[in-house]
Coordinates of C-alpha atoms in Angstrom, one line a residue:
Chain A
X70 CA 95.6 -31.5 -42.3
X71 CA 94.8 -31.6 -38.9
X72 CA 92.1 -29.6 -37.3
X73 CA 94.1 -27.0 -35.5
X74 CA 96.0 -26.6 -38.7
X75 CA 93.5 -25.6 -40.6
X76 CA 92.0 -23.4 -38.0
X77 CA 95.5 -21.9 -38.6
X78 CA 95.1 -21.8 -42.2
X79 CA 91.7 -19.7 -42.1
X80 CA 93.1 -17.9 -39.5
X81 CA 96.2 -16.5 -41.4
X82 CA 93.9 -15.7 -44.6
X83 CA 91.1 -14.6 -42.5
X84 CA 91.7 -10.6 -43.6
X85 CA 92.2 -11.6 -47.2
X86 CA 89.2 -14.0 -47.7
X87 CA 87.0 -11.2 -46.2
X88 CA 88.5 -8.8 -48.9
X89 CA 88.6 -11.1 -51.5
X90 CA 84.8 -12.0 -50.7
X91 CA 84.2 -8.3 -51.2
X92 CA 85.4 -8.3 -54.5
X93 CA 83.5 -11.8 -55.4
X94 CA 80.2 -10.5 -54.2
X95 CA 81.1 -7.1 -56.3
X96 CA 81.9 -8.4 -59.5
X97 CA 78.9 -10.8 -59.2
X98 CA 76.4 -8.4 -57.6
X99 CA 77.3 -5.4 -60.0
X100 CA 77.1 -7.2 -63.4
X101 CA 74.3 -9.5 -61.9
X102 CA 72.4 -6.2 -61.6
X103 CA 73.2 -4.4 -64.6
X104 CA 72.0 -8.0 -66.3
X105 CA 69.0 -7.1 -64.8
X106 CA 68.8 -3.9 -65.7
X107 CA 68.9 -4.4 -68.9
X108 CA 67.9 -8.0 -69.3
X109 CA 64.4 -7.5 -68.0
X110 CA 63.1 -4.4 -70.3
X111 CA 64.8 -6.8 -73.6
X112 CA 62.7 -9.6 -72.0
X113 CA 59.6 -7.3 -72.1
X114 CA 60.2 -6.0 -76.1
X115 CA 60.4 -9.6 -76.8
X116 CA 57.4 -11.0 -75.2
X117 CA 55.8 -7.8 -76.8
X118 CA 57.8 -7.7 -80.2
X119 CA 57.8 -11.1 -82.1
X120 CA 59.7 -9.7 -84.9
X121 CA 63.2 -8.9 -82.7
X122 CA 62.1 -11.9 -80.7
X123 CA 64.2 -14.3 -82.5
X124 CA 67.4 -12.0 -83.1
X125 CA 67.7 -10.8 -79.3
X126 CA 67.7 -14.1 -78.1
X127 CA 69.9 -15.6 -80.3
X128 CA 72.4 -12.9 -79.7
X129 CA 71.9 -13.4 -76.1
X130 CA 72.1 -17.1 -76.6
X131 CA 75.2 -16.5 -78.4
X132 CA 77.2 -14.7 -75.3
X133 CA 76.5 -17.7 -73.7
X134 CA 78.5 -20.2 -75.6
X135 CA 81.5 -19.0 -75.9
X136 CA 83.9 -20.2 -73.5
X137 CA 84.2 -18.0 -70.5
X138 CA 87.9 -17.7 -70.7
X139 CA 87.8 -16.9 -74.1
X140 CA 85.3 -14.3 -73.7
X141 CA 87.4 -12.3 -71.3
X142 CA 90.6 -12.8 -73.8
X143 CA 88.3 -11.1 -76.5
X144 CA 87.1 -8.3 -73.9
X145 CA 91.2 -7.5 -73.0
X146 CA 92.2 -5.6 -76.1
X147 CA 88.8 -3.8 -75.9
X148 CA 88.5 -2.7 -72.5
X149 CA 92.0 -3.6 -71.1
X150 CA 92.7 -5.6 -67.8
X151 CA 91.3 -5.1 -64.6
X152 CA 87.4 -4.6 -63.4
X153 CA 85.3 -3.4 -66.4
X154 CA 86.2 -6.0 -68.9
X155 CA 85.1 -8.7 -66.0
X156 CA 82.2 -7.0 -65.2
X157 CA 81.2 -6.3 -69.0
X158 CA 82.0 -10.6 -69.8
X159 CA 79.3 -11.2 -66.6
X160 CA 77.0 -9.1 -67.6
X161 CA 76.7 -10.5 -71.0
X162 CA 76.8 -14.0 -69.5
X163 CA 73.9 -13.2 -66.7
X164 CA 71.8 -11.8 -70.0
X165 CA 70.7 -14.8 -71.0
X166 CA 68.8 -16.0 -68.2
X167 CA 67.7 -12.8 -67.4
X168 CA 66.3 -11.9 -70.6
X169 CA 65.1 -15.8 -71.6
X170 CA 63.2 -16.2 -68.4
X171 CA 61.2 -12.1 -68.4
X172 CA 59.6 -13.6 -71.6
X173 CA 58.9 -17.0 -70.6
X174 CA 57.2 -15.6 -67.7
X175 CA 55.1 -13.1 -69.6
X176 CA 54.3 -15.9 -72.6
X177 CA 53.3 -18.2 -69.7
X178 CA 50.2 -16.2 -68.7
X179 CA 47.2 -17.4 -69.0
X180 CA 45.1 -15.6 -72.5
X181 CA 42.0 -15.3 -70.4
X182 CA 43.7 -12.9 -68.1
X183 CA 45.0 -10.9 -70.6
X184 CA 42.0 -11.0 -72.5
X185 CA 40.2 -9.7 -69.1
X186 CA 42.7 -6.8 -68.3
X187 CA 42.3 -5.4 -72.1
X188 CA 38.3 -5.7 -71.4
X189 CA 38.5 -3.9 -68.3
X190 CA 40.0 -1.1 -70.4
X191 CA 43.9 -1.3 -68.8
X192 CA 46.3 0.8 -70.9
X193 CA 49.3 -1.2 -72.1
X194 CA 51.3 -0.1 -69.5
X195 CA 49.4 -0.8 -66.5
X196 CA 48.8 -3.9 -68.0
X197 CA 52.3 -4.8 -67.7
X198 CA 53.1 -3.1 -64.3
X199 CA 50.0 -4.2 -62.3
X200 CA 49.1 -7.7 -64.2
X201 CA 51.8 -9.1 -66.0
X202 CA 55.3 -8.5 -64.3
X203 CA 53.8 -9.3 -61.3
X204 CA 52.5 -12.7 -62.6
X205 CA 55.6 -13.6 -64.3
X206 CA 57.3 -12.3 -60.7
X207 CA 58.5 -16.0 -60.0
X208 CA 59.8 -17.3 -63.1
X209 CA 62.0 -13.8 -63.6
X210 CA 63.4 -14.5 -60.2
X211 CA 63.9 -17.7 -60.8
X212 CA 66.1 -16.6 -63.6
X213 CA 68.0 -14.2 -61.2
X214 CA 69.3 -16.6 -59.5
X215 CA 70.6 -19.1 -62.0
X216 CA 72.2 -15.5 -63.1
X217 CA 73.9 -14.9 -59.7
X218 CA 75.0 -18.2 -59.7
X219 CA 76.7 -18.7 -62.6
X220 CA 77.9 -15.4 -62.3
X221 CA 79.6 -16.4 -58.9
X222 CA 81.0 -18.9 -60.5
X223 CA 82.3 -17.5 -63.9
X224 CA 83.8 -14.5 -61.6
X225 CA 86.3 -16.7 -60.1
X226 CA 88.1 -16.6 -63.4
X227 CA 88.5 -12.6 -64.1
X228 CA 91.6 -13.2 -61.7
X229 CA 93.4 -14.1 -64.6
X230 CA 92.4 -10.2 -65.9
X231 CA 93.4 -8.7 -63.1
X232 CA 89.6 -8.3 -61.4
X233 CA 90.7 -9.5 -58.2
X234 CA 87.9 -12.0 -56.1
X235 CA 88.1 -15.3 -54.6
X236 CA 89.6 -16.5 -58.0
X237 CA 92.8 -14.8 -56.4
X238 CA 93.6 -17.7 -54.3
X239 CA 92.6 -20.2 -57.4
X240 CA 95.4 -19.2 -59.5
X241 CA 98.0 -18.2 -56.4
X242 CA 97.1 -22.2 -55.3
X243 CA 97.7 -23.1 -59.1
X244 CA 100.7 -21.0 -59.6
X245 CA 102.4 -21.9 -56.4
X246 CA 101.1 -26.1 -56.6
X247 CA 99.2 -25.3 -53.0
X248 CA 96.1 -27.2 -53.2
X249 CA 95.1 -25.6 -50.2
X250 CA 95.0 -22.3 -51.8
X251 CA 92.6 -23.8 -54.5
X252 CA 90.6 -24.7 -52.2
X253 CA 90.0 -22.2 -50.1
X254 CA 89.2 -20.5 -53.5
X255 CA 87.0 -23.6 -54.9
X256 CA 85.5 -23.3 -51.6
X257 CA 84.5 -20.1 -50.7
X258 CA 83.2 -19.4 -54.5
X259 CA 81.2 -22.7 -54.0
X260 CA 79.6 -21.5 -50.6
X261 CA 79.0 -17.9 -51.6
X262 CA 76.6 -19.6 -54.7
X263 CA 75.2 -21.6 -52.1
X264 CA 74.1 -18.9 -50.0
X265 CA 73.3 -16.5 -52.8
X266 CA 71.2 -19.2 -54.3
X267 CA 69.2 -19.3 -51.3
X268 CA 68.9 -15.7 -49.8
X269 CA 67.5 -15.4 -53.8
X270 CA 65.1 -18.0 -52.7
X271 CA 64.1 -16.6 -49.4
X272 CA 63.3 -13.1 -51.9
X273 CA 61.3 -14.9 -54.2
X274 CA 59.0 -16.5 -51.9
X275 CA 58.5 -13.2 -49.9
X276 CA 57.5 -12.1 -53.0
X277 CA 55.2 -14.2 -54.2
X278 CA 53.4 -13.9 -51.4
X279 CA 52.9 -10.0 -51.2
Chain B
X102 CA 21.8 1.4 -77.2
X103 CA 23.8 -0.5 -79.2
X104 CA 24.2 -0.9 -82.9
X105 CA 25.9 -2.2 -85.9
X106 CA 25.2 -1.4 -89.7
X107 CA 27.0 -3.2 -92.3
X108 CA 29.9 -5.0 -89.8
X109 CA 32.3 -7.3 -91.6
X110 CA 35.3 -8.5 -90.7
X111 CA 37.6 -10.6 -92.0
X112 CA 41.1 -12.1 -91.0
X113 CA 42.3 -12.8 -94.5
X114 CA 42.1 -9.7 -96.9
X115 CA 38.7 -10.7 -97.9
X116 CA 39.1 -14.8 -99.1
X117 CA 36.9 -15.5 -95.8
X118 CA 34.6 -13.8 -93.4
X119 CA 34.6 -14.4 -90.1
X120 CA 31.4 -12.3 -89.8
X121 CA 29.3 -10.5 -92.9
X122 CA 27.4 -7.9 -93.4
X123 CA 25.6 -8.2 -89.8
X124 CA 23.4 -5.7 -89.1
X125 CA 22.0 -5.1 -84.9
X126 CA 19.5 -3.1 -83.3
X127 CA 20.0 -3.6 -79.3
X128 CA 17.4 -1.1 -77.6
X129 CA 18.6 0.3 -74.0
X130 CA 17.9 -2.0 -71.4
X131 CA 17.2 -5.1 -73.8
X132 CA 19.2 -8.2 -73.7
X133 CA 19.8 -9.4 -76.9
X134 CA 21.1 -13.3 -77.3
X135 CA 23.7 -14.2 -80.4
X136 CA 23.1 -17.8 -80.9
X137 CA 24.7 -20.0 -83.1
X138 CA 27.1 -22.8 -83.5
X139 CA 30.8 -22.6 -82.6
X140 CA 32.7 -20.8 -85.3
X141 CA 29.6 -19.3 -86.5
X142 CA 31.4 -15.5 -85.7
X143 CA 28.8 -15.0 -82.8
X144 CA 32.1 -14.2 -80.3
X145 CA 33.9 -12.1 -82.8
X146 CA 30.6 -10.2 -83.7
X147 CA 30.7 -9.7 -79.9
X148 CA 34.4 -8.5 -79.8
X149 CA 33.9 -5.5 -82.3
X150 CA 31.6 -3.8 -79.8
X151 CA 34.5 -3.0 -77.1
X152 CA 37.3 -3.5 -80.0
X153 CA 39.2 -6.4 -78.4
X154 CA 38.5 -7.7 -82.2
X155 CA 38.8 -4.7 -85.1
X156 CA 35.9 -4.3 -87.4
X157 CA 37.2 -4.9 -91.0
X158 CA 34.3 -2.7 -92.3
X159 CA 30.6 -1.2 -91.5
X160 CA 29.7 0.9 -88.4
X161 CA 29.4 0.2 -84.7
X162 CA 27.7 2.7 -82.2
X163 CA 27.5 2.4 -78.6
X164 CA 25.0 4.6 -77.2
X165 CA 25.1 6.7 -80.3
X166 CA 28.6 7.3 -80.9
X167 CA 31.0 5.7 -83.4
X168 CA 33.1 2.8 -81.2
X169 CA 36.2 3.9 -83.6
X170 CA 36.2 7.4 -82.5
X171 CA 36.0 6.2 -79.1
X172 CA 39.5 6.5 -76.7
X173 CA 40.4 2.9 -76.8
X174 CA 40.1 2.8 -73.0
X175 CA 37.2 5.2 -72.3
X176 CA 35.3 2.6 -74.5
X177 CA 36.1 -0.5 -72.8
X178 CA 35.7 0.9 -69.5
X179 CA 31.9 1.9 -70.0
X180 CA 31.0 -1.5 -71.7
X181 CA 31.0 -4.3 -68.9
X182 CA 32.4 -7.0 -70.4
X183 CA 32.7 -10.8 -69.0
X184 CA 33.1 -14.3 -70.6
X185 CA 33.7 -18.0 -70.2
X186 CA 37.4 -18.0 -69.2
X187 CA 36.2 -15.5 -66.4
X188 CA 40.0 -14.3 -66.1
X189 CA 40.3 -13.3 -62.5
X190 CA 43.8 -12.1 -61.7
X191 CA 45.1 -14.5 -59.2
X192 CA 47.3 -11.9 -57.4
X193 CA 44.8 -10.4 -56.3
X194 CA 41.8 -10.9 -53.9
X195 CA 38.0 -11.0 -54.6
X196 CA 37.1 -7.1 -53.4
X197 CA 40.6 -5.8 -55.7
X198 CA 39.2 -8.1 -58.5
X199 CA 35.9 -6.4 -58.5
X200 CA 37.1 -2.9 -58.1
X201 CA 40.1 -2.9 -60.5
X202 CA 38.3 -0.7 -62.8
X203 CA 37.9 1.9 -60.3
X204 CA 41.6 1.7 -59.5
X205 CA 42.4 2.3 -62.8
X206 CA 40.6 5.5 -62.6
X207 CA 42.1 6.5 -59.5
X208 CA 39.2 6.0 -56.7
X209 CA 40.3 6.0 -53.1
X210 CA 39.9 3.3 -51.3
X211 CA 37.2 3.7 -49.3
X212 CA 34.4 4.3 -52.3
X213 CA 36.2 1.2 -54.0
X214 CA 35.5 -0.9 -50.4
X215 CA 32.0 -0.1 -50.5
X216 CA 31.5 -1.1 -53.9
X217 CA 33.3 -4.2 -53.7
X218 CA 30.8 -5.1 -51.1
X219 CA 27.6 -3.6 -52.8
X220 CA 28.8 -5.4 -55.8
X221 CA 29.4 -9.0 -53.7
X222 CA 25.8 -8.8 -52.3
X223 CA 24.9 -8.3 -56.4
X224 CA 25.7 -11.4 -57.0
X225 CA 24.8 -13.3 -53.7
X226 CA 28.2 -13.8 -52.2
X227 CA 29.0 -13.2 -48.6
X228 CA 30.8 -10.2 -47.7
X229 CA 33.6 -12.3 -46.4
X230 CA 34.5 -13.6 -49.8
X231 CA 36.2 -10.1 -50.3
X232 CA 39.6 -11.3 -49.2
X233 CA 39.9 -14.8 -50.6
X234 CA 41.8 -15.0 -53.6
X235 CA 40.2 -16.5 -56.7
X236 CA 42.0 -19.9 -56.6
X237 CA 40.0 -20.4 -53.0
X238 CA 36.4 -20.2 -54.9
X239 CA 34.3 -22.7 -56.9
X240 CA 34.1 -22.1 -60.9
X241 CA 30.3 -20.7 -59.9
X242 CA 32.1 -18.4 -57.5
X243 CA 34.4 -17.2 -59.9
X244 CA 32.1 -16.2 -62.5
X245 CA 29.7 -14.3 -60.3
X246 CA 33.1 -12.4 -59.5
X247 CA 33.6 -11.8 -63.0
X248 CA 30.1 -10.6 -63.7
X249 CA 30.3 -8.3 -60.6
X250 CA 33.5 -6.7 -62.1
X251 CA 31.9 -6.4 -65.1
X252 CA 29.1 -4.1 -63.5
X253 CA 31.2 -2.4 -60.8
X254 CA 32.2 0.5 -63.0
X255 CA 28.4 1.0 -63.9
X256 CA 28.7 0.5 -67.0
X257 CA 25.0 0.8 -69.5
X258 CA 26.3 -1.6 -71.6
X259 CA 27.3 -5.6 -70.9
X260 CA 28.9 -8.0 -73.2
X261 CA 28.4 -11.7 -72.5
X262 CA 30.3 -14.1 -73.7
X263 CA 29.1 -17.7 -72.9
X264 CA 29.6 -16.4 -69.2
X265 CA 28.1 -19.8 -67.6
X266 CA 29.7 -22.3 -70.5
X267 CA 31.9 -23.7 -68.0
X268 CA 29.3 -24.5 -65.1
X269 CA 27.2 -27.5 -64.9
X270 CA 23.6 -27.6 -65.4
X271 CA 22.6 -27.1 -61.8
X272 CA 24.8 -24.0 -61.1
X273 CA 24.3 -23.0 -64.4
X274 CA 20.4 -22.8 -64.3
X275 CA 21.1 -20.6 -61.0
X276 CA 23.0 -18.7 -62.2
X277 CA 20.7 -17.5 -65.8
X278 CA 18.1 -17.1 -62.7
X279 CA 20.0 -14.7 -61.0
X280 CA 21.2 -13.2 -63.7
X281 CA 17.4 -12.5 -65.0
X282 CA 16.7 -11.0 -61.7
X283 CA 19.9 -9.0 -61.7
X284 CA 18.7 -7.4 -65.1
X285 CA 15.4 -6.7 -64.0
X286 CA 16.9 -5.0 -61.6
X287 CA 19.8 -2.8 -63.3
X288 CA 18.0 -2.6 -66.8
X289 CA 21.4 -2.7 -68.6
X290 CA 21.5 -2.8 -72.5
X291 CA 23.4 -7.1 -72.6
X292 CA 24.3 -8.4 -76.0
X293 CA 24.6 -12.3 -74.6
X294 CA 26.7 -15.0 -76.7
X295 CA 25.8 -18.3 -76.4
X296 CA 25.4 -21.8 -77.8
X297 CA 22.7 -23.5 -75.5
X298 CA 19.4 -22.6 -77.3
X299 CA 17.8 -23.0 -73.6
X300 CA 19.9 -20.9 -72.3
X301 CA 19.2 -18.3 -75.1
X302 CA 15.4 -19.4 -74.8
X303 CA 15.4 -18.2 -70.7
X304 CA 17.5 -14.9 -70.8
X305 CA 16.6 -13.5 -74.2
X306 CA 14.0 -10.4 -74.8
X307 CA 15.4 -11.4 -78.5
X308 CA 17.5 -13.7 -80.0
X309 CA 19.5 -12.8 -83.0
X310 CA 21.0 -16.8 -85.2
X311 CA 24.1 -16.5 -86.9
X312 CA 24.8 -19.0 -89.1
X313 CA 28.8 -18.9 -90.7
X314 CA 28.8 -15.7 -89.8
X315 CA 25.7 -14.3 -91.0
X316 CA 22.5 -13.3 -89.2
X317 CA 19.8 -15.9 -90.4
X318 CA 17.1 -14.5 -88.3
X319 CA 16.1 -11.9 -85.4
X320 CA 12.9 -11.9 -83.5
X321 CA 11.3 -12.4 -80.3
X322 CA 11.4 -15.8 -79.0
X323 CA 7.9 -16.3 -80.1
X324 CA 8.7 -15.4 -83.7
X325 CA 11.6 -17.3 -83.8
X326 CA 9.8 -20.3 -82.9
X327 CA 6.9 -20.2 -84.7
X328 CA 8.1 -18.6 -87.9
X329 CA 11.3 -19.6 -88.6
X330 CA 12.9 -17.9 -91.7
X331 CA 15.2 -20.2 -92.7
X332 CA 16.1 -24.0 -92.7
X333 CA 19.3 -23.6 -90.8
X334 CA 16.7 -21.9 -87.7
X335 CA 14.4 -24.8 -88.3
X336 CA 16.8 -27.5 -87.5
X337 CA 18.7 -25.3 -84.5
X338 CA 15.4 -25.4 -82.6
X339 CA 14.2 -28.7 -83.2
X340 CA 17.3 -29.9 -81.8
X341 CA 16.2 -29.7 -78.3
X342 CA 13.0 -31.5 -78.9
X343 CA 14.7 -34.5 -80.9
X344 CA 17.2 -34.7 -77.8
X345 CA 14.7 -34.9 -75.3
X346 CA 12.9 -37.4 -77.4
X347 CA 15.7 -39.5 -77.4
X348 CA 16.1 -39.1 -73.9
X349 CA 12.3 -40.0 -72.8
X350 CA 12.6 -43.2 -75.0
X351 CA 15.2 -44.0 -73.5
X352 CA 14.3 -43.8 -70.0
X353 CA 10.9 -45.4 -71.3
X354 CA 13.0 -48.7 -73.1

């Protein structure tokens, strides 16, 4: 394909690919967030409870393995077609991550500065807010974004559930044999992750340094 | 004033004691050295006071009341309390290290400014140390920070531990100096853990051996060295004399 034609190309599916982008950056954004929502408090009762230590993040360990078509399949007689079952399968998939790297953050910190905050008289609580989370700050990021990433990634297959995004164009491309559809689908996804991946970055930094 | 009557504790239902039966008189404005061997309980001994380590049995008082019957955090934040592994918290800078404390208890900002800076010329740092972080300051830096966060919240009471095991002998010596100064100065009641029997010998009013976690012996630094009560004492302070024996023969060879 020549230049000009694909200028053409993205041209005619300009509209589209904004709106399907939309839906991408939903899917991965909302379950991406409500990973961490709930991903970072279980990564907190773990580092602080050993004994549901080893069951949460097995189960969360679990989610991850199953295949992530398979996963939505079981999801569609529960929760039917459309946006909620692909948002519930990302969510479960972001957990991991989420949840894995909250604790190895917190078990990471050095003993002597725990041992100087509960010296100093620091309830458990502040503990956590004003020593602890921020500490483990980088490595809980960190997690974030291999979170978002996948997520981007994974989300480009609830088209075949009906959850619209980018993954749209993957199976209109596969459907119809137009490679050029698949890649403008392949693509984009790819790109978006890219970008994602870094604006994440640019976060943690800033955050490390305030 | 600090003191314990009958303290055991142990971390196996009884088989072993840590520490046993240890019984401490330390008078207000005394500093009192634990010495002793490593594993000897001197550091858990020291633990029970502000409850980082629970007694197993026996009776701790701090200043007359019962430690157990002390709000957890009340207690620990009227016993100063600094050791070895310093544990600065490396988010935040020098002054916010030393004034945590009073953060905790909600002091504005201005009264926590001032004493960050009354506590930095404490311990002979330069006001401008108060916005470097800790990673920016020698290991002798650091632990006069952690001493001067032990004493910002004013606390009567100081607990120890090995506070300048990590220095080398030149900033080490420096620092007990300053440190004897400092307590001449703020007359605080100091239960001191260490190792080093000259370390023990230079800050000490009196020195309290533990020996697998009993007390052998406690007595001025006179009486410990002249009437030693048991073998185990003996040996612990003849130690110094055989080294340096060794070491004058060998410079002598």
């Amino acid at each position: 394909m020549s230049e000009s034609a694909l200028a053409l190309f993205l041209a005619s599916h300009a509209t589209e690919l904004g709106q399907k982008t939309v839906e991408h950056l939903l899917l991965t954004g909302i379950s991406t967030g409500l990973a961490i929502g709930l991903g970072l408090p279980l990564g907190v009762l773990v580092a602080k409870n050993s004994l549901v230590r080893g069951p949460v993040l097995g189960i969360v360990g679990v989610f991850q393995t199953i295949p992530s078509l398979a996963m939505l399949a079981f999801l569609l007689p529960l929760l039917g077609i459309g946006f909620k079952p692909a948002i519930t399968a990302l969510t479960l998939y972001a957990l991991l991550p989420i949840v894995r790297n909250t604790y190895t953050g917190l078990a990471g910190i050095d003993r002597d500065i725990i041992e100087a905050a509960a010296g100093l008289g620091f309830t458990e609580r502040q503990k956590l807010l004003l020593i602890e989370l921020p500490l483990a700050t980088p490595v809980i990021i960190a997690g974030i974004r291999t979170a978002a990433v996948i997520g981007v990634g994974i989300a480009t297959l609830s088209s075949f559930i009906g959850a619209g995004g980018l993954g749209d164009y993957i199976n209109r491309g596969l459907a119809m044999n137009n490679t050029q559809l698949i890649l403008l689908g392949a693509c984009s996804a790819a790109i978006l992750a890219l970008i994602i991946d870094f604006l994440l970055g640019l976060l943690g930094r800033a955050l490390r340094k305030a | 004033m600090i003191r314990m009557q009958q303290v055991s504790k142990t971390f196996d239902h009884g088989q072993t004691f840590a520490v046993q039966e240890v019984n401490l008189e330390v008078a207000d404005g005394e500093t009192l050295v634990l010495l002793g061997t490593s594993g000897c309980g001197k550091t858990t001994t020291l633990k029970m006071i502000n409850r980082l380590v629970e007694p197993s049995s026996g009776i701790i008082e701090v200043d007359g009341r019962n430690v157990m019957d002390c709000p957890l955090q009340k207690l620990r934040r009227n016993i100063g309390y600094a050791f070895q592994g310093v544990g600065l918290f490396p988010h935040f800078t020098v002054g916010e290290n030393i004034t945590i404390g009073l953060r905790l208890d909600g002091r504005p900002k201005k009264e926590r400014l001032a004493r960050a800076r009354e506590m930095l010329a404490l311990v002979a740092l330069e006001e401008e140390f108060i916005d470097r972080y800790p990673h920016q300051l020698s290991g002798g830096q650091q632990q006069r920070v952690g001493v001067a966060r032990a004493l910002a919240g004013a606390p009567k009471n100081l607990l120890m531990d090995e506070p300048f095991g990590a220095l080398d002998a030149i900033t080490r010596d420096t620092l007990q100096k300053e440190y004897l100064k400092l307590q001449r100065e703020l007359n605080k009641t100091v239960i001191f853990v260490t190792h080093d029997i000259i370390e023990a010998l230079t800050v000490a009013d009196r020195i309290a051996v533990m020996h697998a976690g009993r007390i052998e012996q406690v007595g001025s630094k006179t009486e410990i060295l002249q009437q030693p009560a048991t073998d185990f004492v003996r040996h612990l302070f003849a130690k110094p004399a055989e080294q340096l024996r060794d070491y004058w023969e060998a410079m002598h060879e």
